[in-house]
PDB file of C-alpha atoms in Angstrom:
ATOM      1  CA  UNK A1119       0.000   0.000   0.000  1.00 60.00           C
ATOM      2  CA  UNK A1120       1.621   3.342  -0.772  1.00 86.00           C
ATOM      3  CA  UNK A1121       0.024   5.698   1.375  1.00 90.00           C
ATOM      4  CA  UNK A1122       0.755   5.043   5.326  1.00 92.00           C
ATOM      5  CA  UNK A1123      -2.071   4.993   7.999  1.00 92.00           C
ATOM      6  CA  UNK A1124      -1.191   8.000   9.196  1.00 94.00           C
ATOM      7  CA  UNK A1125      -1.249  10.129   6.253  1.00 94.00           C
ATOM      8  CA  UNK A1126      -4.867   8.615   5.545  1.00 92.00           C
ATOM      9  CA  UNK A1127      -6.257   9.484   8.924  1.00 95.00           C
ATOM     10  CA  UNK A1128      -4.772  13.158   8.247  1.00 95.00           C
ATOM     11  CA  UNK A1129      -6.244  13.209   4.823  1.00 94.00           C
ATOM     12  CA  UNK A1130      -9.320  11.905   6.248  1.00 94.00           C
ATOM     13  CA  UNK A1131      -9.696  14.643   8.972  1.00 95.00           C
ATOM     14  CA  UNK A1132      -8.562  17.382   6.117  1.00 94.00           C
ATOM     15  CA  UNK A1133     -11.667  16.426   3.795  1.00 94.00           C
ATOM     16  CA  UNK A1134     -13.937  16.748   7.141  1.00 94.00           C
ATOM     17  CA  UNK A1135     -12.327  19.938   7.787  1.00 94.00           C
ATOM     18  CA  UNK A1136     -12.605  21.057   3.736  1.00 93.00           C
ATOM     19  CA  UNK A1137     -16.358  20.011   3.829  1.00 92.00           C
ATOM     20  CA  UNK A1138     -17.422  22.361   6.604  1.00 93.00           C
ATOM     21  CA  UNK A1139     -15.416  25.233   5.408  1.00 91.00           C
ATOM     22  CA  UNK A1140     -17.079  24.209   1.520  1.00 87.00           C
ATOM     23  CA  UNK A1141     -20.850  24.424   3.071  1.00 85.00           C
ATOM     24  CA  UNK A1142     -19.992  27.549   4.556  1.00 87.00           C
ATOM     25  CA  UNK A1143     -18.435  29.081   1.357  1.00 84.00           C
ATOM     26  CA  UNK A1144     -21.930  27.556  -0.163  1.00 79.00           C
ATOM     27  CA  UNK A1145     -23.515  29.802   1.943  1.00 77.00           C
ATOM     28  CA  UNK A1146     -21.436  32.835   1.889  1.00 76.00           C
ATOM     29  CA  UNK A1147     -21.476  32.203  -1.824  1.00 77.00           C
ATOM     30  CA  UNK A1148     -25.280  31.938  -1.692  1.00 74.00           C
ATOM     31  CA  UNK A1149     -27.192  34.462  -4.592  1.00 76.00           C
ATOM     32  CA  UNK A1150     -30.170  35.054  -2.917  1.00 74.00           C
ATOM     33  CA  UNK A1151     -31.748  36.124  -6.227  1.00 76.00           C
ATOM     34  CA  UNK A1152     -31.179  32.665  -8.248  1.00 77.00           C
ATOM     35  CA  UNK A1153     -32.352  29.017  -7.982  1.00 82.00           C
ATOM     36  CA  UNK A1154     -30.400  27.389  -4.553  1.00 79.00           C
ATOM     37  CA  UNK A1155     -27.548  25.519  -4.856  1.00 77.00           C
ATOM     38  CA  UNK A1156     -29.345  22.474  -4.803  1.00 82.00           C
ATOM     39  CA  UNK A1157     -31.024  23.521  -7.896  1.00 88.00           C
ATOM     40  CA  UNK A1158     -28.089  24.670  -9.281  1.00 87.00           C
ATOM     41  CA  UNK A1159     -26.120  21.166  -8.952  1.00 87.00           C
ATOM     42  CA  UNK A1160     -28.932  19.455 -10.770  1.00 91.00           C
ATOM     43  CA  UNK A1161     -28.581  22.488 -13.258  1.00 93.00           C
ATOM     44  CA  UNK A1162     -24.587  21.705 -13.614  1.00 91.00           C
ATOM     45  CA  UNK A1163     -25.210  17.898 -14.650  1.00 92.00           C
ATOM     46  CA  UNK A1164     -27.958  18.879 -17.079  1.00 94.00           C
ATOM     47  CA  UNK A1165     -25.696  20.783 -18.393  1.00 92.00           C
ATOM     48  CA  UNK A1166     -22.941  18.509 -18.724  1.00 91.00           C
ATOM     49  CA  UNK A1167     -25.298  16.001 -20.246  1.00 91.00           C
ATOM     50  CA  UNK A1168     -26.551  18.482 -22.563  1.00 89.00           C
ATOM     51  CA  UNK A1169     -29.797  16.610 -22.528  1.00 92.00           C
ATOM     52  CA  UNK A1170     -30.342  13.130 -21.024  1.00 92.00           C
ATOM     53  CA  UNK A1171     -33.647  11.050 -19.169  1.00 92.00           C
ATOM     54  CA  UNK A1172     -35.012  11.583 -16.045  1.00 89.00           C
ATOM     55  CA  UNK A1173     -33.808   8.130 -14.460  1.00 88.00           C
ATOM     56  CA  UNK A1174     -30.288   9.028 -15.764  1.00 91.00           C
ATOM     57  CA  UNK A1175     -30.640  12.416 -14.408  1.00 91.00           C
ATOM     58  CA  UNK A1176     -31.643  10.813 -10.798  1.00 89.00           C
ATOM     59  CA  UNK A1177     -28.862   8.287 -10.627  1.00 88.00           C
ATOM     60  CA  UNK A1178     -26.226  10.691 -11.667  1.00 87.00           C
ATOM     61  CA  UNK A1179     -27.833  13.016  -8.425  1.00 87.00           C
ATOM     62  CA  UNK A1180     -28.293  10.320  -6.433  1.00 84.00           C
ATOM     63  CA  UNK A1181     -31.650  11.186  -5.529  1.00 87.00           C
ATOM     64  CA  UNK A1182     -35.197   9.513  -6.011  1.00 87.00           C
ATOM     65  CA  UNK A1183     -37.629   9.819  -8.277  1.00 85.00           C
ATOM     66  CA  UNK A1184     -39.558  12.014  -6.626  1.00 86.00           C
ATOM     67  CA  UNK A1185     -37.292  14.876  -5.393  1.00 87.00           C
ATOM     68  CA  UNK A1186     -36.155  14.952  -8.960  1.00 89.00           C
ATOM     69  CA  UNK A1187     -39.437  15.438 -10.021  1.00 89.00           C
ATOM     70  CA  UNK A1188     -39.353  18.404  -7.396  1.00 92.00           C
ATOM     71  CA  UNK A1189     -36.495  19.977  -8.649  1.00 92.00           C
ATOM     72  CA  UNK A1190     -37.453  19.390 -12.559  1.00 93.00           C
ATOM     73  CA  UNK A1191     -40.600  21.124 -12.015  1.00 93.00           C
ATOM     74  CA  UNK A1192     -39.035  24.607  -9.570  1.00 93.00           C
ATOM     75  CA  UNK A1193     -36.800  24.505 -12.664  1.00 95.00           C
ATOM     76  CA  UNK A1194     -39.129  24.383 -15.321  1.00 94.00           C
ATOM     77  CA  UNK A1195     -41.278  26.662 -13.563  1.00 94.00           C
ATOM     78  CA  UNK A1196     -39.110  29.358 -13.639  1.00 93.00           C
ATOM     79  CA  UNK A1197     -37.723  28.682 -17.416  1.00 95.00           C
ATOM     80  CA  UNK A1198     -34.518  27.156 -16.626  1.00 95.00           C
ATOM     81  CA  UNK A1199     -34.868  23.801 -17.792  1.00 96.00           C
ATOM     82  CA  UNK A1200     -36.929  22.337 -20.855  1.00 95.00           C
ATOM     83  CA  UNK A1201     -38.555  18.931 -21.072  1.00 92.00           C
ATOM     84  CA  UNK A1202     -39.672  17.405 -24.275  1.00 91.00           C
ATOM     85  CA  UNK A1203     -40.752  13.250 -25.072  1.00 89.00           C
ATOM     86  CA  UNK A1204     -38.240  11.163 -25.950  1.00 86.00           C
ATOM     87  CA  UNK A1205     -38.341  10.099 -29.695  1.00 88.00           C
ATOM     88  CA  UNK A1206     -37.625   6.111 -29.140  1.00 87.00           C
ATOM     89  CA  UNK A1207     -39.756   6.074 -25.892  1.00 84.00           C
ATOM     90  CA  UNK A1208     -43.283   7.259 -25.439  1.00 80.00           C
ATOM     91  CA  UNK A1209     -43.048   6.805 -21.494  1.00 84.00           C
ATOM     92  CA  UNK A1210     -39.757   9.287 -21.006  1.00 83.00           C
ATOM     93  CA  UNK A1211     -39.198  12.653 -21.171  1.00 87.00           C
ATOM     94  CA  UNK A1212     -35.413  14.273 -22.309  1.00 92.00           C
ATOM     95  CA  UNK A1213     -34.483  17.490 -19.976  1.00 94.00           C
ATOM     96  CA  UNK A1214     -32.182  20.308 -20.809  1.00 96.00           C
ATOM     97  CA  UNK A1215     -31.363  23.294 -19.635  1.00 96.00           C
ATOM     98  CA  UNK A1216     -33.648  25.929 -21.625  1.00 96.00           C
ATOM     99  CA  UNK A1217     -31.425  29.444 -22.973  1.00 96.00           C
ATOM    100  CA  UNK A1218     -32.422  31.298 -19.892  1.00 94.00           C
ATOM    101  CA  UNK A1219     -31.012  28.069 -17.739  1.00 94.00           C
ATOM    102  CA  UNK A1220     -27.713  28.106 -20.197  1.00 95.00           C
ATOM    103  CA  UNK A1221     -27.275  31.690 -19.702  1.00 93.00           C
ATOM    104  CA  UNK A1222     -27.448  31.524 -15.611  1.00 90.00           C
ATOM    105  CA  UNK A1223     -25.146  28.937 -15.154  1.00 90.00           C
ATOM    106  CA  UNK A1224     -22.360  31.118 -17.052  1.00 91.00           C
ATOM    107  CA  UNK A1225     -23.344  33.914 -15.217  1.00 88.00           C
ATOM    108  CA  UNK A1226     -23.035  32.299 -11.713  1.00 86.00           C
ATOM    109  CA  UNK A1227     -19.845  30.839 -12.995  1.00 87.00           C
ATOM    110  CA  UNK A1228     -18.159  33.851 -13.380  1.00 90.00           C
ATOM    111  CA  UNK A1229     -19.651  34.749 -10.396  1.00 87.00           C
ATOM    112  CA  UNK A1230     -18.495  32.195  -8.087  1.00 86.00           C
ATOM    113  CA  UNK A1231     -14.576  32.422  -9.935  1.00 91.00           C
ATOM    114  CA  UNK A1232     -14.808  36.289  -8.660  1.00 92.00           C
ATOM    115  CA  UNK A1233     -15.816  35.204  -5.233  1.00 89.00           C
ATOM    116  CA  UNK A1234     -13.033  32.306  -5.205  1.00 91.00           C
ATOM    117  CA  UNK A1235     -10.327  34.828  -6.102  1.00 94.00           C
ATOM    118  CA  UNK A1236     -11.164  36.670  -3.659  1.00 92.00           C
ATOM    119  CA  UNK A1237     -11.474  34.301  -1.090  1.00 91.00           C
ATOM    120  CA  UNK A1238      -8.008  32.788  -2.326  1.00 94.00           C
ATOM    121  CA  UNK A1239      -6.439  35.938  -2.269  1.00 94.00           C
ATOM    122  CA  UNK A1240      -3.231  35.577  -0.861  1.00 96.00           C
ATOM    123  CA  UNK A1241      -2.778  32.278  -2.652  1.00 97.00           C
ATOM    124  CA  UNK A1242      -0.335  32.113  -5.514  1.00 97.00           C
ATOM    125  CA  UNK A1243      -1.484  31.193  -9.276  1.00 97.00           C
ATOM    126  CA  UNK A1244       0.765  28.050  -8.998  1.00 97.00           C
ATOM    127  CA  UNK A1245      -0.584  27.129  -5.299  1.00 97.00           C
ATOM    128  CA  UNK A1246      -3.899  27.262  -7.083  1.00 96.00           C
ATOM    129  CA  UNK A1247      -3.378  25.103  -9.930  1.00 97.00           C
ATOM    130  CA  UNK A1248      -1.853  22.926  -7.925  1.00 97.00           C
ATOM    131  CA  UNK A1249      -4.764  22.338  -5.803  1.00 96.00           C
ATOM    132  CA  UNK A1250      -7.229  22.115  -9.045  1.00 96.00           C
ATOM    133  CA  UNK A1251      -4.547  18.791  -9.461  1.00 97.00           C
ATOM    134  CA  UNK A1252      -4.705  17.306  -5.988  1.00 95.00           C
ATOM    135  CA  UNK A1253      -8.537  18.147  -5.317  1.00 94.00           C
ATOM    136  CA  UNK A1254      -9.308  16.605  -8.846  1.00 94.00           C
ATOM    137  CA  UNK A1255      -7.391  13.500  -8.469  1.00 95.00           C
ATOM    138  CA  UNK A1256      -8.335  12.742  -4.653  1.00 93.00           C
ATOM    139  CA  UNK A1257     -11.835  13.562  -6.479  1.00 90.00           C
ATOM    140  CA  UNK A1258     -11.285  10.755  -9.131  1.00 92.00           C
ATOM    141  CA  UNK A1259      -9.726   8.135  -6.966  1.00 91.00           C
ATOM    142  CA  UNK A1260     -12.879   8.413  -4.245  1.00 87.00           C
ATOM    143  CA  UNK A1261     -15.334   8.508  -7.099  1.00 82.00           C
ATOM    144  CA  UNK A1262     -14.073   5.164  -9.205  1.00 87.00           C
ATOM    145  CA  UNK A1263     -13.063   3.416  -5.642  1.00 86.00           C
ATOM    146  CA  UNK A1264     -16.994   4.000  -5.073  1.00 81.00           C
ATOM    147  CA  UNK A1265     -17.735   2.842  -8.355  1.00 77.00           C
ATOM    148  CA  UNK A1266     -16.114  -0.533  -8.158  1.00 80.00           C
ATOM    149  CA  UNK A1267     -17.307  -1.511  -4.805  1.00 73.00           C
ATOM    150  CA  UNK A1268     -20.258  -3.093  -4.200  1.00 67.00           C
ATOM    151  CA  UNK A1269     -23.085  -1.130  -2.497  1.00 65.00           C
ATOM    152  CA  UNK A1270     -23.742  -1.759   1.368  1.00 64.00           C
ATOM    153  CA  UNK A1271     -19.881  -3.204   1.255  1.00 63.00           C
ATOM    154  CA  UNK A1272     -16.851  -1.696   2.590  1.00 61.00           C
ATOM    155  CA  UNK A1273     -14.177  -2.335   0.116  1.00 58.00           C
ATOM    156  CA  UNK A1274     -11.468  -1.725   3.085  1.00 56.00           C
ATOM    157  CA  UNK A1275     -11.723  -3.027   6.871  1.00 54.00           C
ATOM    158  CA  UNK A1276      -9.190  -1.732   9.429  1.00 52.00           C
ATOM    159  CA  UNK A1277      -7.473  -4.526  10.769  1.00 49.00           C
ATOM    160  CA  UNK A1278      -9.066  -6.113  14.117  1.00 47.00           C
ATOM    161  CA  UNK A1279     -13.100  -5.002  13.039  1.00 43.00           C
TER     162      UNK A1279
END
């Protein structure tokens, strides 16, 4: 194994310690005048998708069926997100984000950059990229360790449980 107990349990308690200080960025970051962040996240993977189904839209979230159907509908309400019927299947529905919800998301964007420059502001650009590395990666290796382990397992017991 290449990375010692000790720098795990440190990593570990770093994340905790990144999470709080990310929810209350979230907050600080909050635009009282736009959708929530909530809304926004499901905003970000429409957008990624470009356009995709509702079930695929869910499991990407992680949510259920019917708090998607929640958040489609806020966001179709106010004209952020479209829905149309899928061509090949008569029961779906294909959601995108509308020109309005396109136009948001690259507003709060640039937004939320200003309000991370500031925040960082005593950081260097190179202490910065550097970060956008390490943050990805850790990112990457916790997402496809979750991914290849079996849910309700633990792919990794501490020795003696």
């Amino acid at each position: 194994m290449a990375v010692e107990s000790e720098t795990a349990q440190e990593l570990v308690s770093n994340v905790f310690t990144l999470q709080r200080a990310l929810r209350a960025a979230t907050h600080h970051m909050a635009d009282p005048s736009g959708p929530g962040f909530a809304l926004q996240g499901v905003m970000r993977i429409i957008g990624e998708a470009g356009e995709l189904r509702a079930t695929e839209l869910a499991a990407k979230l992680g949510i259920g069926p019917a708090a998607l159907s929640r958040h489609i509908a806020d966001l179709e309400a106010a004209g952020f997100v479209l829905r149309r019927p899928h061509p090949d299947d008569g029961r779906a529905s294909l959601i995108s984000l509308s020109e309005d919800g396109v136009a948001g998301m690259r507003a709060e964007a640039i937004r939320r950059a200003a309000l991370m420059q500031g925040m960082l502001g005593d950081w260097t650009e190179e202490e910065a990229q550097s970060a956008i590395v390490s943050v990805g990666r850790l990112a990457e290796a916790l997402h496809n360790s979750i991914l290849s382990t079996k849910p309700g397992t633990h792919r990794y017991e501490p020795a003696g449980v």
